[in-house]
GROMACS .gro file of C-alpha atoms in nm:
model
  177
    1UNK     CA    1  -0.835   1.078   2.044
    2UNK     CA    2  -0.834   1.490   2.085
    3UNK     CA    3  -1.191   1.581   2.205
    4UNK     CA    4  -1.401   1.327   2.294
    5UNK     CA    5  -1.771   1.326   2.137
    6UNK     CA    6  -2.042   1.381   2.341
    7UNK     CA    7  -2.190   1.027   2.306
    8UNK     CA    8  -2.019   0.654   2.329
    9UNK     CA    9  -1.776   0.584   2.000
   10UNK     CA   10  -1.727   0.168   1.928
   11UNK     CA   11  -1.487   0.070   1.717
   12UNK     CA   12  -1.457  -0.281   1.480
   13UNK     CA   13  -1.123  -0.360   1.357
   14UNK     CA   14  -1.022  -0.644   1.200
   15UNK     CA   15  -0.821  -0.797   0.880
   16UNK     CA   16  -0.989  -0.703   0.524
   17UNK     CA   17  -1.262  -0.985   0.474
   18UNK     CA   18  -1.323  -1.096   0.772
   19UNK     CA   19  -1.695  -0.965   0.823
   20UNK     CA   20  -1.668  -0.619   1.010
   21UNK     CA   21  -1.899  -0.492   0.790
   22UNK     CA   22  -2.146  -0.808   0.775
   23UNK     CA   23  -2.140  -0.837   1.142
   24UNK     CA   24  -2.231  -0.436   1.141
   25UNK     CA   25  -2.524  -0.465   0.918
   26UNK     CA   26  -2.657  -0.731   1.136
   27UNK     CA   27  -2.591  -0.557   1.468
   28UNK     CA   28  -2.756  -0.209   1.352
   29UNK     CA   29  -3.139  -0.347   1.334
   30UNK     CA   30  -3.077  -0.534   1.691
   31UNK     CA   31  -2.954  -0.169   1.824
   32UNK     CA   32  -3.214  -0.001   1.710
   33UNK     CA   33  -3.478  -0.277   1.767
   34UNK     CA   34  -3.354  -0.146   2.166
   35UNK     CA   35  -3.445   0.177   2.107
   36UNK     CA   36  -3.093   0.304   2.000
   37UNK     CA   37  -3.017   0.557   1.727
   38UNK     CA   38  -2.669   0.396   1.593
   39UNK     CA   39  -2.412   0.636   1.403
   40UNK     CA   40  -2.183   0.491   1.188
   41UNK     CA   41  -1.822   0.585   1.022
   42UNK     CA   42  -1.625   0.379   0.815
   43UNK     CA   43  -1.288   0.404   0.693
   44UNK     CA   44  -1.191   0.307   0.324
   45UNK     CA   45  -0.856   0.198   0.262
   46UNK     CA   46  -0.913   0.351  -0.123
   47UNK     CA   47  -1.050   0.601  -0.334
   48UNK     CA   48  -1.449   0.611  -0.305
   49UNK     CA   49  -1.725   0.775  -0.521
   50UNK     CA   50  -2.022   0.764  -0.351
   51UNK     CA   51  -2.191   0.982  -0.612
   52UNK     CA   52  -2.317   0.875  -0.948
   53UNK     CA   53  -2.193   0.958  -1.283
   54UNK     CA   54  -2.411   1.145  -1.469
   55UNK     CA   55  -2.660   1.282  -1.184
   56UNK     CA   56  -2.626   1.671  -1.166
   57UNK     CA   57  -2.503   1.614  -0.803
   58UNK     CA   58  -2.168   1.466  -0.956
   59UNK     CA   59  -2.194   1.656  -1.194
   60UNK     CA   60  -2.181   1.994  -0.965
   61UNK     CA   61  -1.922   1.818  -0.780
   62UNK     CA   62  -1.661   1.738  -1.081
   63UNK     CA   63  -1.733   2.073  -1.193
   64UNK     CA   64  -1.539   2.223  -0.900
   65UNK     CA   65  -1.769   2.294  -0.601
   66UNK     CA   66  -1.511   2.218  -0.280
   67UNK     CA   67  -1.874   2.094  -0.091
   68UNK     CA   68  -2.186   1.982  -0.270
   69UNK     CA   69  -2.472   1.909  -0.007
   70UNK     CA   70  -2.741   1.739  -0.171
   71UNK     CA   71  -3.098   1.709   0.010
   72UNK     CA   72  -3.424   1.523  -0.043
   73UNK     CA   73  -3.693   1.505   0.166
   74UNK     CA   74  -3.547   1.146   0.310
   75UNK     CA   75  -3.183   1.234   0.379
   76UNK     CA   76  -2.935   1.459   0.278
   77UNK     CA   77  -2.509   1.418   0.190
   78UNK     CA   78  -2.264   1.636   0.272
   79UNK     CA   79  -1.968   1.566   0.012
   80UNK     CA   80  -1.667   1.755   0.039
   81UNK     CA   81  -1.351   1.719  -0.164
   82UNK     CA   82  -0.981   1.734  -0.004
   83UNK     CA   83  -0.724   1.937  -0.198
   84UNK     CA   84  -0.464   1.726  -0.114
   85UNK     CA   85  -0.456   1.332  -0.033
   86UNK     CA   86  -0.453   1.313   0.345
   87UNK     CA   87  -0.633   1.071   0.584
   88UNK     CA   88  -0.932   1.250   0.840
   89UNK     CA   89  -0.869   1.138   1.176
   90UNK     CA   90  -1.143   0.992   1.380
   91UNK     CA   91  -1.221   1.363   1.594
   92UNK     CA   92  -1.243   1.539   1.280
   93UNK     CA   93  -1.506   1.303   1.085
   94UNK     CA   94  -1.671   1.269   1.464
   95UNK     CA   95  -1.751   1.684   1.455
   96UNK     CA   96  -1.906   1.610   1.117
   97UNK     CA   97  -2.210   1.390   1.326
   98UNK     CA   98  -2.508   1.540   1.466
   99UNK     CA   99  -2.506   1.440   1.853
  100UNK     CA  100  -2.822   1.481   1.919
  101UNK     CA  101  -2.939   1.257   1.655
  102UNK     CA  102  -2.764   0.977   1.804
  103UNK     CA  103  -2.724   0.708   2.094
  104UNK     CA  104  -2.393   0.576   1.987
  105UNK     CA  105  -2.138   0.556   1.734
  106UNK     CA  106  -2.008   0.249   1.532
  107UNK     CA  107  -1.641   0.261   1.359
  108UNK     CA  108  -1.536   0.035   1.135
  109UNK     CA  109  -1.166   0.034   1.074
  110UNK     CA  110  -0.907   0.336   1.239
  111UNK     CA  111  -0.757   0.072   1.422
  112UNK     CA  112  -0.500   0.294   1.595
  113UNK     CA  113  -0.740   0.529   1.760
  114UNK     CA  114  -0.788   0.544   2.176
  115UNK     CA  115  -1.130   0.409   2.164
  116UNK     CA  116  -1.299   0.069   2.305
  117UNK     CA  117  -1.244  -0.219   2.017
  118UNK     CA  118  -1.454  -0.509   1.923
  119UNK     CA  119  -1.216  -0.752   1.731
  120UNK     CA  120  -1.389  -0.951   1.451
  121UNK     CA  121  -1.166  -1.256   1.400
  122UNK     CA  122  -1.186  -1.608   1.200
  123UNK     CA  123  -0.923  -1.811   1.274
  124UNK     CA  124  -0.963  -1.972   0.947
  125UNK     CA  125  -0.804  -1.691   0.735
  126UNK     CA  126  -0.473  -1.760   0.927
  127UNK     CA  127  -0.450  -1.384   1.038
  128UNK     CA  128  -0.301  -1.330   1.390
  129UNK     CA  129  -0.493  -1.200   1.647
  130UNK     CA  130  -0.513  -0.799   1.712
  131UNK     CA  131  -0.594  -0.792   2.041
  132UNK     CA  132  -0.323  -0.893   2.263
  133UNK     CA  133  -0.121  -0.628   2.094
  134UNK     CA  134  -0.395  -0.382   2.018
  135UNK     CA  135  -0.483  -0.063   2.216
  136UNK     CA  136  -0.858  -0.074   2.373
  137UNK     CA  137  -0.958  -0.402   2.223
  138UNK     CA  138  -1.271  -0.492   2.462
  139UNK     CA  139  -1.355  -0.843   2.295
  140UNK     CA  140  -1.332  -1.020   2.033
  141UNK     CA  141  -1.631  -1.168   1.807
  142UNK     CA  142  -1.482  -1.514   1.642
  143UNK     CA  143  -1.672  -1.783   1.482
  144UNK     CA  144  -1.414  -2.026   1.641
  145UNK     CA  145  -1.200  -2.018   1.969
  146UNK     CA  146  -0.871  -1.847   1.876
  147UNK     CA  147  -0.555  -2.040   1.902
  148UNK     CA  148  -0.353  -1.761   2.124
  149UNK     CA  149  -0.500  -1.590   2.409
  150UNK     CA  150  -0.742  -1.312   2.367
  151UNK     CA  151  -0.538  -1.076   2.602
  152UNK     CA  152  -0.847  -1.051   2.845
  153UNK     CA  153  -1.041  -0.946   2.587
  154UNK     CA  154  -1.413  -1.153   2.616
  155UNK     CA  155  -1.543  -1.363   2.354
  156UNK     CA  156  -1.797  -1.345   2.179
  157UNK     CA  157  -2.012  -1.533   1.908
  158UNK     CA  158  -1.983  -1.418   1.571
  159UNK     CA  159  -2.257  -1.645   1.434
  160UNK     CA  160  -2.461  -1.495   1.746
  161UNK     CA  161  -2.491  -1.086   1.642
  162UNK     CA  162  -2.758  -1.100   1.936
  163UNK     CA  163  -2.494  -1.186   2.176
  164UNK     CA  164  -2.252  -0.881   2.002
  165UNK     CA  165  -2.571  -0.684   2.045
  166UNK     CA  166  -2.633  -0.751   2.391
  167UNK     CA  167  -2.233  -0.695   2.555
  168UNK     CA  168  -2.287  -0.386   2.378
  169UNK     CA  169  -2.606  -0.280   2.542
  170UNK     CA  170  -2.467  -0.462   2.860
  171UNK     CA  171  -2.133  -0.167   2.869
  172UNK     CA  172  -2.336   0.100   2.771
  173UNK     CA  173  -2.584   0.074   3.069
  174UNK     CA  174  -2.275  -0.031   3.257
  175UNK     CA  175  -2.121   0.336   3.140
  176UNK     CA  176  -1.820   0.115   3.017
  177UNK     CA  177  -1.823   0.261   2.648
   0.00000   0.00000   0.00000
């Protein structure tokens, strides 16, 4: 993954609707509920806007600035445009977070990179299973047993994001992740 970050990266892959993202928004309050800070990256397969028409911010930004930081007393945003289509890997967008702000890093998507996995699978949506074929794929968070094996991934309950909460806290005091 080039050079590592200074603090635990998890990743959550999975097939496009099958509840990464749900599954994250319910595991964040657990983490932090232990006292973690939780960082979080996510991949988008297409072209985002996370800035609103018509504020000055977008605005500023349409108007040509290469990187608009805007800052409130709450949080701030770092945009910055890319002259040319090209995907940031993982160790570049990981330099962009603050380490010290942080416990432990959540990425959704960037399936390919070296870094421990959790799988989120339903076998209902009749999409085969990652993990037997997937690089650092640690478990796998289903809502029903899969039909193939896991490839000694563990299983976990993705009705349960308690039980996702605690094998995470289990291999980071374990110094697995």
């Amino acid at each position: 993954m080039g050079a590592p970050f200074p603090k635990p990266v998890l990743g959550f892959v999975a097939y496009s609707g099958s509840g990464k993202t749900t599954l994250l928004t319910r595991l964040l309050p657990l983490l932090q509920d232990e006292g973690l800070r939780p960082g979080l990256i996510k991949h988008a397969h297409h072209g985002f806007d996370p800035d609103v028409p018509g504020k000055d911010s977008y605005r500023l930004r349409k108007a040509g600035a290469a990187q608009t930081l805007v800052s409130s007393p709450w949080r701030w945003a770092l945009f910055t445009e890319e002259p040319e289509e090209r995907e940031p890997a993982l160790p570049e967008l990981l330099t962009r977070l603050d380490p010290n702000r942080l416990d432990l890093v959540l990425v959704e998507g960037y399936r390919g990179e070296h870094i421990p996995k959790i799988e989120v699978h339903r076998p209902e949506m009749e999409q085969p299973l990652l993990a037997p074929d997937l690089d650092g794929v640690i478990a796998v968070a289903t809502n029903a047993p899969p039909r193939v094996d896991t490839g000694g991934a563990a299983l976990l309950d993705l009705d349960r994001p308690e039980s996702v909460a605690g094998f995470i806290l289990d291999r980071l005091r374990e110094g697995e992740l």
